[in-house]
PDB file of C-alpha atoms and ligand atoms in Angstrom:
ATOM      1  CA  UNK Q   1       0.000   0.000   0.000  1.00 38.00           C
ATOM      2  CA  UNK Q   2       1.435   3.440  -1.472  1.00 39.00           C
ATOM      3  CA  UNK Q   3       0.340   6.503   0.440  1.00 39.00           C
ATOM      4  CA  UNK Q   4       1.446   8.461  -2.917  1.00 43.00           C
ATOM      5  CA  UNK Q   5      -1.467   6.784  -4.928  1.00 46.00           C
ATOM      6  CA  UNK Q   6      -4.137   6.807  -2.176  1.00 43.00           C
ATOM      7  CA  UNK Q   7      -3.799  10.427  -1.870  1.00 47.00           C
ATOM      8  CA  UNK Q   8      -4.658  11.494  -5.840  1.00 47.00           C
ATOM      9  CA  UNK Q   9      -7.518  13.658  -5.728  1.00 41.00           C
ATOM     10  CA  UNK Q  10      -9.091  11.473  -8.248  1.00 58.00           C
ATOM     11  CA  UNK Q  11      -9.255   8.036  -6.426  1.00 68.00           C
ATOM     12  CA  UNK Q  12     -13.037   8.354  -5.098  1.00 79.00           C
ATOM     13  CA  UNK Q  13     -13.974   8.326  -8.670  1.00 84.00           C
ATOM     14  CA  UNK Q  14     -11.938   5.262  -9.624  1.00 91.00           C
ATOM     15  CA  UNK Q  15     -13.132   1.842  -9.464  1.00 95.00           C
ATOM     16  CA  UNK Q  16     -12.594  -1.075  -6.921  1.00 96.00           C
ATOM     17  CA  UNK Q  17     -11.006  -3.541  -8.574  1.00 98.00           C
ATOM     18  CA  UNK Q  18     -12.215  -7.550  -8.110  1.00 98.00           C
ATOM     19  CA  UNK Q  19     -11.260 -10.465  -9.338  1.00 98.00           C
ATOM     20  CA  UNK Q  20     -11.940 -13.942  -9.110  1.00 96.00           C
ATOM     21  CA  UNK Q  21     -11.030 -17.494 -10.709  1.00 94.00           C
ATOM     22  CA  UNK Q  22     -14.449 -16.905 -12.403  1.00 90.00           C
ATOM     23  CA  UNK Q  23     -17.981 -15.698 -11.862  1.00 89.00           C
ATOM     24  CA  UNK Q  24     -18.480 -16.629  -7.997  1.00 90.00           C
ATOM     25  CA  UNK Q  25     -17.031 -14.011  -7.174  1.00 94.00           C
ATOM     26  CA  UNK Q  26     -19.527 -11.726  -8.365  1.00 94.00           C
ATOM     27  CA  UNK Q  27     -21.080 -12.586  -4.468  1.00 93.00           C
ATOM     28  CA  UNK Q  28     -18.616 -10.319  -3.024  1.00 95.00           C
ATOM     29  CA  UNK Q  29     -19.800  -7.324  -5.813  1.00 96.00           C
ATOM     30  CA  UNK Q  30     -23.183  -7.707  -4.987  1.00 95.00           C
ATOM     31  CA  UNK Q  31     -21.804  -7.591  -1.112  1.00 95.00           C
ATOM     32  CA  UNK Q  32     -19.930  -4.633  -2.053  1.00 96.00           C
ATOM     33  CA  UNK Q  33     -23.211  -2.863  -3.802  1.00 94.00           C
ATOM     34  CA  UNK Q  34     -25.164  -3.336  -1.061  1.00 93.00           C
ATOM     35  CA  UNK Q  35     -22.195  -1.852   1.431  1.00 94.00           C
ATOM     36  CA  UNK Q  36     -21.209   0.633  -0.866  1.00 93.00           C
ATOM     37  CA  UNK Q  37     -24.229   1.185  -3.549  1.00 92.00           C
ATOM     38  CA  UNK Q  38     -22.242   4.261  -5.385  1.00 92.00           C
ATOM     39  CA  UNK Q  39     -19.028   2.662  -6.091  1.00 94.00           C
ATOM     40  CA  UNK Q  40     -17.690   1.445  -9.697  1.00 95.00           C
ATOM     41  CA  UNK Q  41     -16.600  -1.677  -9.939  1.00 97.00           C
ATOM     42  CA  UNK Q  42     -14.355  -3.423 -12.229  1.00 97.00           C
ATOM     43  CA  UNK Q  43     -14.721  -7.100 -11.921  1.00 97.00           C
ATOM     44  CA  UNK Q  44     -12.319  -9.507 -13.745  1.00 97.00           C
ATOM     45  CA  UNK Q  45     -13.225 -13.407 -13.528  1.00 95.00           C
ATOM     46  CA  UNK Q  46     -10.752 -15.660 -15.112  1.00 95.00           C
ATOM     47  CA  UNK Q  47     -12.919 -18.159 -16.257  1.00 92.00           C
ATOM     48  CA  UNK Q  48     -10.260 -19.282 -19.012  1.00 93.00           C
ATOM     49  CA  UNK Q  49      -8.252 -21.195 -16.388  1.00 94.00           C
ATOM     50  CA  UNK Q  50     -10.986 -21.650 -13.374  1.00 92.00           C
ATOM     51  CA  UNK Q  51     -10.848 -23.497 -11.557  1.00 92.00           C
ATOM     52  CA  UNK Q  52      -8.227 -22.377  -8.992  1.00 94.00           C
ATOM     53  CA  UNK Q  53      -9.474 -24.517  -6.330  1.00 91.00           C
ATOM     54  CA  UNK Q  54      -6.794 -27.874  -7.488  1.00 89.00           C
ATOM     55  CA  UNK Q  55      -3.804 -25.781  -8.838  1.00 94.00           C
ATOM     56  CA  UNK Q  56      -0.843 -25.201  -6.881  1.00 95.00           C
ATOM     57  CA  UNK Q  57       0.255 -22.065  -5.029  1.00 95.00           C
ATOM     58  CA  UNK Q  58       3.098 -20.890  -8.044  1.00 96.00           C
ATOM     59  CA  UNK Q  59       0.094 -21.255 -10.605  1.00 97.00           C
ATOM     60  CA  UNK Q  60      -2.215 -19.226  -8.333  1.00 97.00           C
ATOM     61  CA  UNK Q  61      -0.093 -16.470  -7.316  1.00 97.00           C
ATOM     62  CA  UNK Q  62       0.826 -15.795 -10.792  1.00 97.00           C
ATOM     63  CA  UNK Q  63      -2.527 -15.796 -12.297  1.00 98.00           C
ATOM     64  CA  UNK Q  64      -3.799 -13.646  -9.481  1.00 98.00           C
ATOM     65  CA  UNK Q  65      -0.518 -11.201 -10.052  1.00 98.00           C
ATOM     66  CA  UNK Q  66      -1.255 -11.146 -13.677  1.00 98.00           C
ATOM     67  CA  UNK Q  67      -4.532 -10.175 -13.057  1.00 98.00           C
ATOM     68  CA  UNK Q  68      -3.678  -8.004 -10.681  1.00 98.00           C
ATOM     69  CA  UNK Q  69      -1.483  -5.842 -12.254  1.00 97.00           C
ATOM     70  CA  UNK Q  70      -4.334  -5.337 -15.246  1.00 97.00           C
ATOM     71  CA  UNK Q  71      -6.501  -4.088 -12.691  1.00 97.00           C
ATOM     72  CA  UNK Q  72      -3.829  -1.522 -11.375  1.00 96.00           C
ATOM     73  CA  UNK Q  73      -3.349  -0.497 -15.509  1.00 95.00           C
ATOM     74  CA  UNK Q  74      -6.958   0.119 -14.951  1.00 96.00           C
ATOM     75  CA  UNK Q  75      -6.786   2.621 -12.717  1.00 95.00           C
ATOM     76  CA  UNK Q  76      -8.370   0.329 -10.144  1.00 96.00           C
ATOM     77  CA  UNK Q  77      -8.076   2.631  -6.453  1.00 93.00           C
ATOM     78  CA  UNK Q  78      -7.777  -1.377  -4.628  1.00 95.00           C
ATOM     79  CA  UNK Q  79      -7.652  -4.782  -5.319  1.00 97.00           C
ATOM     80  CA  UNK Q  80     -10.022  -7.185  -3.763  1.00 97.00           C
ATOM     81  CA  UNK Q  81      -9.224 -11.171  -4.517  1.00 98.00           C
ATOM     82  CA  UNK Q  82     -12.750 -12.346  -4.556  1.00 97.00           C
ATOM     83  CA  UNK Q  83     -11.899 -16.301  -4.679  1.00 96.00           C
ATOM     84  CA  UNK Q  84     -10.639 -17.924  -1.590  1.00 96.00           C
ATOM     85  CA  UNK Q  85      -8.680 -19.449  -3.607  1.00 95.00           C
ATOM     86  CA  UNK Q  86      -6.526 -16.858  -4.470  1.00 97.00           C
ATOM     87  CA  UNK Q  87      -6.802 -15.140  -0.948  1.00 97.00           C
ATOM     88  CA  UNK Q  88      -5.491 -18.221   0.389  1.00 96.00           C
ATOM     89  CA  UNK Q  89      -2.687 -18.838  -1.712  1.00 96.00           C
ATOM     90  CA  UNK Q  90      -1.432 -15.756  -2.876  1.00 97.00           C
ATOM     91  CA  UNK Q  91      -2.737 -12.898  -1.009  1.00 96.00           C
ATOM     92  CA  UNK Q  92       0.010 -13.198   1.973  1.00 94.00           C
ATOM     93  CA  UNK Q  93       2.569 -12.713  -0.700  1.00 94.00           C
ATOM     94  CA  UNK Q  94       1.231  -9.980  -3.191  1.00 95.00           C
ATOM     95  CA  UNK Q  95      -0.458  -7.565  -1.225  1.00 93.00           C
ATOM     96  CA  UNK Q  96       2.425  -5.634   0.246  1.00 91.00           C
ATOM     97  CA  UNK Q  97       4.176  -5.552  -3.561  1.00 94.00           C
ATOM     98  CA  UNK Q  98       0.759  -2.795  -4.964  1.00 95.00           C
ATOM     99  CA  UNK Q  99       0.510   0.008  -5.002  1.00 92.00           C
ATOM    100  CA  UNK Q 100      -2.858   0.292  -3.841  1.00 93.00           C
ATOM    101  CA  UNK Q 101      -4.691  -1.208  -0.769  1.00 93.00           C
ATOM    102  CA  UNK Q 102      -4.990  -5.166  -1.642  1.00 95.00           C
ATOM    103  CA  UNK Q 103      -7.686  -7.029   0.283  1.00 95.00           C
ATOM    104  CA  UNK Q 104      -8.274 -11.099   0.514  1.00 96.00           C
ATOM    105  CA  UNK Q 105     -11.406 -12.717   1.978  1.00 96.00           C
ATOM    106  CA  UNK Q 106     -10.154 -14.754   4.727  1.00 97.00           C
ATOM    107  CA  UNK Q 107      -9.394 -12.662   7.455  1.00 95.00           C
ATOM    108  CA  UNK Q 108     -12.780 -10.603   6.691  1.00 95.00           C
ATOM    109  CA  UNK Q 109     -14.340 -14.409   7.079  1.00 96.00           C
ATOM    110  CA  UNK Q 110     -12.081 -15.369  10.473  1.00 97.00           C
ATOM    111  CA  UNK Q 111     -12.873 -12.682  12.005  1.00 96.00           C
ATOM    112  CA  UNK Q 112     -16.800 -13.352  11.896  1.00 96.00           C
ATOM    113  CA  UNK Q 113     -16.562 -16.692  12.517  1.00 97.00           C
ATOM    114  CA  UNK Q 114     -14.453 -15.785  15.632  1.00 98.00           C
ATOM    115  CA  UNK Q 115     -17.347 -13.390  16.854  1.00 97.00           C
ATOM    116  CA  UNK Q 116     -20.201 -15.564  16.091  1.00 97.00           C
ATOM    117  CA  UNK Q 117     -18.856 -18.869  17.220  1.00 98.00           C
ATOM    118  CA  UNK Q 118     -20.070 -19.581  21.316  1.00 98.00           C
ATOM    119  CA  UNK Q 119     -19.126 -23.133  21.881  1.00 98.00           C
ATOM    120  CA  UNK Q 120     -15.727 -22.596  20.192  1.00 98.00           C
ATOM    121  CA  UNK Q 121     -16.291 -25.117  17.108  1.00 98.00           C
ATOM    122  CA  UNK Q 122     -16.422 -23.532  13.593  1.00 98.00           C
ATOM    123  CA  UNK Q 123     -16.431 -25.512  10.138  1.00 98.00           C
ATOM    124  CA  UNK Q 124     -14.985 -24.253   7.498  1.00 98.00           C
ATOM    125  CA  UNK Q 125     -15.867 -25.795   3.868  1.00 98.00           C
ATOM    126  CA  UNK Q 126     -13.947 -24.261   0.562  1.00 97.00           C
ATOM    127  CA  UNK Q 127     -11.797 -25.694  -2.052  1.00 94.00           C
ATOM    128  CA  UNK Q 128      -8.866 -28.153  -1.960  1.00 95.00           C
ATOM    129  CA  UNK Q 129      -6.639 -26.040  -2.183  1.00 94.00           C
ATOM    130  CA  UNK Q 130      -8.211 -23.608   0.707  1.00 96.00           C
ATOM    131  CA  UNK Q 131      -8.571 -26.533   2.521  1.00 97.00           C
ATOM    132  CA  UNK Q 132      -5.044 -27.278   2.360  1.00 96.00           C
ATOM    133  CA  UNK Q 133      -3.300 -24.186   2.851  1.00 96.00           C
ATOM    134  CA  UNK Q 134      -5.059 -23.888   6.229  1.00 97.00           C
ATOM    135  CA  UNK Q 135      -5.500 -20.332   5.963  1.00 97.00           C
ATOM    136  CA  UNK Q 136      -8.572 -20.387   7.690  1.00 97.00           C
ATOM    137  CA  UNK Q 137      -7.671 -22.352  10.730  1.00 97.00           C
ATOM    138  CA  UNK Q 138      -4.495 -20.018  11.069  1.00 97.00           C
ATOM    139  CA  UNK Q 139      -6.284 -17.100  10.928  1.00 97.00           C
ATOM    140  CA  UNK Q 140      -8.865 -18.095  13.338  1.00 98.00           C
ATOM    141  CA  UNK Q 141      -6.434 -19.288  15.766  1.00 97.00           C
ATOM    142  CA  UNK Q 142      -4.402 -16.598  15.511  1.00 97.00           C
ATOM    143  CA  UNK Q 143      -7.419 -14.568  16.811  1.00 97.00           C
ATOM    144  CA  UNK Q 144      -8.284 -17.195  19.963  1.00 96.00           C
ATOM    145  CA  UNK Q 145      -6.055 -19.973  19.997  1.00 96.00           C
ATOM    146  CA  UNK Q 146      -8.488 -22.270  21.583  1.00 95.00           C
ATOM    147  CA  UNK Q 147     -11.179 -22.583  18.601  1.00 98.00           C
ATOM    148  CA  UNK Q 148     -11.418 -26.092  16.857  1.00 97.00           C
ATOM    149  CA  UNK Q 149     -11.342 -25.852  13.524  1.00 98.00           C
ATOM    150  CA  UNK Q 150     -12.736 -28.753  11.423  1.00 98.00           C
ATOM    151  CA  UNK Q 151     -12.015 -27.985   7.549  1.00 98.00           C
ATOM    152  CA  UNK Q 152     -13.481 -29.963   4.711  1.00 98.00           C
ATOM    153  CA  UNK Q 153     -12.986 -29.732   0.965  1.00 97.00           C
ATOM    154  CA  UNK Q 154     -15.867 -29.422  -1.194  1.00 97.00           C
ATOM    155  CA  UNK Q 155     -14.682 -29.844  -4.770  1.00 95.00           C
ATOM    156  CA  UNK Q 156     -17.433 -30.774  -6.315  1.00 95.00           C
ATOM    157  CA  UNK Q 157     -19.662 -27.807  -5.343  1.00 95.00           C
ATOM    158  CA  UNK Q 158     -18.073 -25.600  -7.983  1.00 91.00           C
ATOM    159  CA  UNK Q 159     -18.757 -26.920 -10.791  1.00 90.00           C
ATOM    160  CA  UNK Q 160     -22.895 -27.590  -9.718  1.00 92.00           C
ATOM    161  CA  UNK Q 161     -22.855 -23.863  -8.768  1.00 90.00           C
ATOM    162  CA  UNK Q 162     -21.797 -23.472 -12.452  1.00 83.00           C
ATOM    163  CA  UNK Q 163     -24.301 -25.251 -13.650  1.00 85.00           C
ATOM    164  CA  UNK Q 164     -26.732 -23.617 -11.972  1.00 86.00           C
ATOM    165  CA  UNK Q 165     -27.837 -26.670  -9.259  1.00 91.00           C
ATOM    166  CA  UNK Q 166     -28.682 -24.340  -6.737  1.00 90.00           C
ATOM    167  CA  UNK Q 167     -31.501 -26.492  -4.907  1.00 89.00           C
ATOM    168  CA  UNK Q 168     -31.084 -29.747  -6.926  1.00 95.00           C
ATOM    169  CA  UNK Q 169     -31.254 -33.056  -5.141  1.00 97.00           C
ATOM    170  CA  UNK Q 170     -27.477 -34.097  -6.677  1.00 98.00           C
ATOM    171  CA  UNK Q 171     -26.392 -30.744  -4.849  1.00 98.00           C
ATOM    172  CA  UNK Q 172     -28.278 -31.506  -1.397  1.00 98.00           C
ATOM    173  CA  UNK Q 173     -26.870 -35.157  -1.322  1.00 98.00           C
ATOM    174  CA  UNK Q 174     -22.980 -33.730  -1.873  1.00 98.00           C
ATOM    175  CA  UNK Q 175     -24.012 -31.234   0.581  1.00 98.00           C
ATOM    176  CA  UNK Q 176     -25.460 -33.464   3.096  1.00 98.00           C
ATOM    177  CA  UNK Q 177     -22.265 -35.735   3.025  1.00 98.00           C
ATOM    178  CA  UNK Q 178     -19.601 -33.145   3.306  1.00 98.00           C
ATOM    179  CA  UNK Q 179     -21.531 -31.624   5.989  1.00 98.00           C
ATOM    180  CA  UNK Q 180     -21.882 -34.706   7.935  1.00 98.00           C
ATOM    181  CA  UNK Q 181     -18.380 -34.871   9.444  1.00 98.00           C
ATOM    182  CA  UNK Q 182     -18.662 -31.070  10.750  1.00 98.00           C
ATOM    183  CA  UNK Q 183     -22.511 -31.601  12.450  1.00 98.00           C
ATOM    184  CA  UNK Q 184     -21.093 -34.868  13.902  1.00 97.00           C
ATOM    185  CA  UNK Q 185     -18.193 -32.580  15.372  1.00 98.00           C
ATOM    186  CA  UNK Q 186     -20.485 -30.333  16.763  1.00 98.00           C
ATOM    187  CA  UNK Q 187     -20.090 -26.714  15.227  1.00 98.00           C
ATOM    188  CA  UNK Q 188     -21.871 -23.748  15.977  1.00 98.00           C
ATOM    189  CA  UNK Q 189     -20.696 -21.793  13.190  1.00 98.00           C
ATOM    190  CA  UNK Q 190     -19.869 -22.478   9.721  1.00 98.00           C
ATOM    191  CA  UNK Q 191     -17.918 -20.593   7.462  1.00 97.00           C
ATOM    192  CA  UNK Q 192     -18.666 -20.721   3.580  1.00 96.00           C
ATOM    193  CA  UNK Q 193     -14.760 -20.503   2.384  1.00 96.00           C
ATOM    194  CA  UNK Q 194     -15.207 -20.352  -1.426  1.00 95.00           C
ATOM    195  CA  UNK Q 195     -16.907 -17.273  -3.222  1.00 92.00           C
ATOM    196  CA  UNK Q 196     -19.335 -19.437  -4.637  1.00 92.00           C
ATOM    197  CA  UNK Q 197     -20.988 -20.789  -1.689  1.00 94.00           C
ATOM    198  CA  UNK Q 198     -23.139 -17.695  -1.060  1.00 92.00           C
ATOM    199  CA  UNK Q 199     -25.028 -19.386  -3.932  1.00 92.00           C
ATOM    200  CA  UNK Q 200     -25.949 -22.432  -1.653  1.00 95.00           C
ATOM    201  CA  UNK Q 201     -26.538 -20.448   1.211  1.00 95.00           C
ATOM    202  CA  UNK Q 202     -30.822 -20.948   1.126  1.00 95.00           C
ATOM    203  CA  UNK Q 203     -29.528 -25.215   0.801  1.00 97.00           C
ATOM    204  CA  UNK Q 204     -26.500 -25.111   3.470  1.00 98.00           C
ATOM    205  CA  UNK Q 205     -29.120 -23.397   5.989  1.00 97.00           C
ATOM    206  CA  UNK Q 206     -31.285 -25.930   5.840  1.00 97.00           C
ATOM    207  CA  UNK Q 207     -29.399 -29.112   6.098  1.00 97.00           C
ATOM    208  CA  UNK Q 208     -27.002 -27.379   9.169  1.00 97.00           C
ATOM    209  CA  UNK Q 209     -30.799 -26.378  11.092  1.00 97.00           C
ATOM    210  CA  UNK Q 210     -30.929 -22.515  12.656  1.00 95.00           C
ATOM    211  CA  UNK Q 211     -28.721 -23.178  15.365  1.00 96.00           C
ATOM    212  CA  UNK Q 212     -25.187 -23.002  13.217  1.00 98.00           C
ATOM    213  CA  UNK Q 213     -24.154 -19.878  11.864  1.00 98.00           C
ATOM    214  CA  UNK Q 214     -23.315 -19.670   8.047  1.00 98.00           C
ATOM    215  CA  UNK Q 215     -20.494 -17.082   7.675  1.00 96.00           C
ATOM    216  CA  UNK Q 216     -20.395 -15.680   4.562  1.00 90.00           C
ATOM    217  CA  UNK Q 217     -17.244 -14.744   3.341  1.00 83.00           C
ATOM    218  CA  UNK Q 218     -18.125 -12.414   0.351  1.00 87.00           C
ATOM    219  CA  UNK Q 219     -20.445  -9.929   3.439  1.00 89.00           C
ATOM    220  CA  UNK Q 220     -17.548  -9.979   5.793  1.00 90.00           C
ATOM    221  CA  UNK Q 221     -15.212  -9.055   2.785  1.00 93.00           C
ATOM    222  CA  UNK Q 222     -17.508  -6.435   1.594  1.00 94.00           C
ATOM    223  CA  UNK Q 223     -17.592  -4.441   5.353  1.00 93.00           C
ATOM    224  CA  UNK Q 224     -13.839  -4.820   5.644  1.00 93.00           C
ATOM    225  CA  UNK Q 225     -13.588  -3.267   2.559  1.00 94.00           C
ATOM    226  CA  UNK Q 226     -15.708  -0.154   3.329  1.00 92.00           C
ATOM    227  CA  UNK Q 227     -13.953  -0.175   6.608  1.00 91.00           C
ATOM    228  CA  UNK Q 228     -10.529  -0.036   4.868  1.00 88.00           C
ATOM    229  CA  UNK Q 229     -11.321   2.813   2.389  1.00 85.00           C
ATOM    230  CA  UNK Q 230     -13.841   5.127   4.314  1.00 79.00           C
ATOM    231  CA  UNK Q 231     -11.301   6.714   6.968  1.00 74.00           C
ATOM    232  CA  UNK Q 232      -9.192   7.616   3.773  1.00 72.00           C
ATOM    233  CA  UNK Q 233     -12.536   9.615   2.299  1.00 69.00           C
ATOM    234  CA  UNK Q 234     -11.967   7.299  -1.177  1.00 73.00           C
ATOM    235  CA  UNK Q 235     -15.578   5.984  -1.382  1.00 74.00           C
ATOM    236  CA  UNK Q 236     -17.305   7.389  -4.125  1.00 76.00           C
ATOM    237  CA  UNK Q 237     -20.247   9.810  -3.823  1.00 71.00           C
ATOM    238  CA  UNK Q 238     -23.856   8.880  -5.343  1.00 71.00           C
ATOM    239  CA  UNK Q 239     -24.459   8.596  -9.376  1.00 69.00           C
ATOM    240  CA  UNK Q 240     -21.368   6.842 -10.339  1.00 76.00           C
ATOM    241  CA  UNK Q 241     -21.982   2.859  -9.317  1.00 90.00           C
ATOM    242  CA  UNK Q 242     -21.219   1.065 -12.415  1.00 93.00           C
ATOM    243  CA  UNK Q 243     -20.427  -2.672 -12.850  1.00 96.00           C
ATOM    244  CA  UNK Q 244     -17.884  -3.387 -15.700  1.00 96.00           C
ATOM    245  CA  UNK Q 245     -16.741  -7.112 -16.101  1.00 95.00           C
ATOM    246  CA  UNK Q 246     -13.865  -8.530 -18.065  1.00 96.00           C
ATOM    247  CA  UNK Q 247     -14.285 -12.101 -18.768  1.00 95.00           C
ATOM    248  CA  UNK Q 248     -10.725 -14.232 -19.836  1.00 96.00           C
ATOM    249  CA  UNK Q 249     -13.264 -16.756 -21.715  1.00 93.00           C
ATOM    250  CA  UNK Q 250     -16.683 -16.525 -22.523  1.00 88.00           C
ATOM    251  CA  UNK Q 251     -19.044 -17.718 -19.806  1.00 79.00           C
ATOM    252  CA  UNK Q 252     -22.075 -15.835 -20.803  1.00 75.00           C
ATOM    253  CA  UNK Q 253     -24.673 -18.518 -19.543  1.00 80.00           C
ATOM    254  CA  UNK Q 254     -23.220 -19.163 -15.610  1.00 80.00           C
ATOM    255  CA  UNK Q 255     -23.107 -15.033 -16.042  1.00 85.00           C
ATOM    256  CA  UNK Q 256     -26.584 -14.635 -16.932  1.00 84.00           C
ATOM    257  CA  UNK Q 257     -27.662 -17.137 -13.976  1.00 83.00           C
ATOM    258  CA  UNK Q 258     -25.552 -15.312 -11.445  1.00 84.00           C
ATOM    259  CA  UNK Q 259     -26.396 -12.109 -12.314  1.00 87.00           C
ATOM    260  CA  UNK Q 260     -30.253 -12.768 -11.993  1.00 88.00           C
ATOM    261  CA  UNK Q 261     -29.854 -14.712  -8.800  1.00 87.00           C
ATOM    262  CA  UNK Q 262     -27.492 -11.987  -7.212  1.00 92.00           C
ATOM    263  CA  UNK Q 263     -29.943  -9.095  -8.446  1.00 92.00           C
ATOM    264  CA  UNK Q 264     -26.879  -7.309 -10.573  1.00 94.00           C
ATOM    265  CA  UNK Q 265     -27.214  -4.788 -13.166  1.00 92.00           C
ATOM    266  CA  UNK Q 266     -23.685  -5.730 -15.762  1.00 93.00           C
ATOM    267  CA  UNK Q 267     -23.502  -2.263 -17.562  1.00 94.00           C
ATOM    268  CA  UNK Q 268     -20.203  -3.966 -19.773  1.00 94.00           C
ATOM    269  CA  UNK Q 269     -18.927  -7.133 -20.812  1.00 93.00           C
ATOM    270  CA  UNK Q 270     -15.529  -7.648 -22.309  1.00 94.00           C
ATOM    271  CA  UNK Q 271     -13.062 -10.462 -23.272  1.00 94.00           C
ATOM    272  CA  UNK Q 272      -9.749  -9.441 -22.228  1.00 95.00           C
ATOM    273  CA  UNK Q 273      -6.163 -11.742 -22.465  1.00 92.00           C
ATOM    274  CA  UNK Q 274      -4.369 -11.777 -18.923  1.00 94.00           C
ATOM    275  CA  UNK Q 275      -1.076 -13.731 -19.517  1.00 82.00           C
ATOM    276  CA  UNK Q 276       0.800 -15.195 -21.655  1.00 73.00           C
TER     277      UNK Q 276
HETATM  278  N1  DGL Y 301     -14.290 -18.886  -6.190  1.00 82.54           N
HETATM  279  C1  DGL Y 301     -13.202 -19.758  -5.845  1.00 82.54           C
HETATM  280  C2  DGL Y 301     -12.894 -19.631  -4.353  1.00 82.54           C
HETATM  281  O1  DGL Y 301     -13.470 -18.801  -3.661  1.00 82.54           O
HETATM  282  C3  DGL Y 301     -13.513 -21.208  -6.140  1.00 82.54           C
HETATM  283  C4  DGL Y 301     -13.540 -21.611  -7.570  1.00 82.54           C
HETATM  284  C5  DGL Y 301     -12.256 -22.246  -8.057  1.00 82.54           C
HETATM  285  O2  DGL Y 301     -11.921 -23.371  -7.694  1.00 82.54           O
HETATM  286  O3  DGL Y 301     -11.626 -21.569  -8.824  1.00 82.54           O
HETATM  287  O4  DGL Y 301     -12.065 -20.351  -3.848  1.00 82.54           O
END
């Protein structure tokens, strides 16, 4: 973070930059429109090599820095890695290198699962490779040591959000079995560690029952956000919220669907190359 570029006179005006393997992160826009509704937006999936959620940290740390560094070219005023993913994996080692403020969901997500957790359990369900960088459980025990963290990967919950299989029975029945290890260990809070879960969230309330928690990484993200760029006076004043996505592939149809079912107005669509 470079006190030089958060100080231009024109940074309220410029647009948060977000990025994600693909289109679930589009949860943590429509989080950020509903935190700050005036903002612009420049959202960048890379749905030409999603999924992250399997690839190693090298491969994610240099997609997200190539992406990263097109956002900054576009005059983005901060970065937020939408994709767990990528927050996981290569957050910890880019963010200091920008010029700008540079935001990952996880500690936004720790931190609420700290607060609303009572009997000291939490579950945390994301991708493999989420899963196995134990980012979550680090950050939550770096916050109270004496949480138990039980973690599960979910890998096949990806690819039924992006077919739409919101409330399908072949999406309950995955859900029911990777949730059974974390009821049986008694949680009182679960957090949703991929972007893409905030699509189940209606599904995952039901099978866990009222009494567990759902922590929703893409809200928590969202008010950390608006907490890191009011106190600087860089959020933008009403009449200028615009969405503009960047796609690395086309993806129009899991686009369409999460656009409807997130309630978001896309005002432009591009293709653009990140990479090699
Ligand atoms: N949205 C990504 C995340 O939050 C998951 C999708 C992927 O595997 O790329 O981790």
């Amino acid at each position: 973070m470079n006190a030089e570029h958060r100080d231009d006179l024109d940074m309220t005006d410029r647009p948060i930059g977000v990025f994600d393997s693909g289109i679930g992160g589009l949860t943590v826009v429509a989080a950020l429109r509903r935190t700050l509704p005036a903002e612009k937006i420049l959202y960048l999936g890379d749905t030409a090599r999603v999924p992250y959620g399997g690839k190693s940290p090298e491969t994610v740390t240099r997609y997200s820095k190539e992406i990263s560094d097109l956002l900054v070219e576009e005059g983005a005023k901060m970065i937020v890695a939408a994709c767990n993913t990528a927050s996981a994996l290569a957050v910890p080692s880019l963010a200091l290198s920008y010029p700008v403020p540079f935001i990952g969901v996880i500690e936004p997500g720790a931190a609420a699962a700290v607060l609303a957790t009572r009997n000291g359990k939490i579950g945390v369900i994301a991708t493999r490779a989420t899963i196995a960088s134990d980012a979550y459980g680090k950050a939550i025990r770096s916050l109270s040591a004496n949480i138990e963290v039980t973690a599960i990967a979910c890998p096949l919950l990806v690819p039924l959000i992006e077919e739409g299989l919101f409330d399908d029975e072949i999406t309950r029945t995955m859900l029911r079995r990777y949730l059974e290890p974390l009821l049986r260990a008694g949680i009182d809070t679960l957090v949703l560690g991929c972007t893409h879960y905030p699509l189940l969230k209606g599904v995952i309330g039901r099978i866990c029952g009222k009494k567990i928690s759902l922590v929703d990484s893409a809200e928590n993200c969202a008010l950390a956000v608006r907490a890191l760029i009011s106190p600087s006076g860089n959020i933008a004043q009403d009449g200028n919220a615009r969405l503009d996505v960047m796609l690395t592939d086309s993806s129009e149809g899991f686009l369409r669907i999460a656009e409807k079912s997130l309630n978001l107005t896309i005002d432009s669509l591009n293709i653009r190359k990140v990479g090699k």
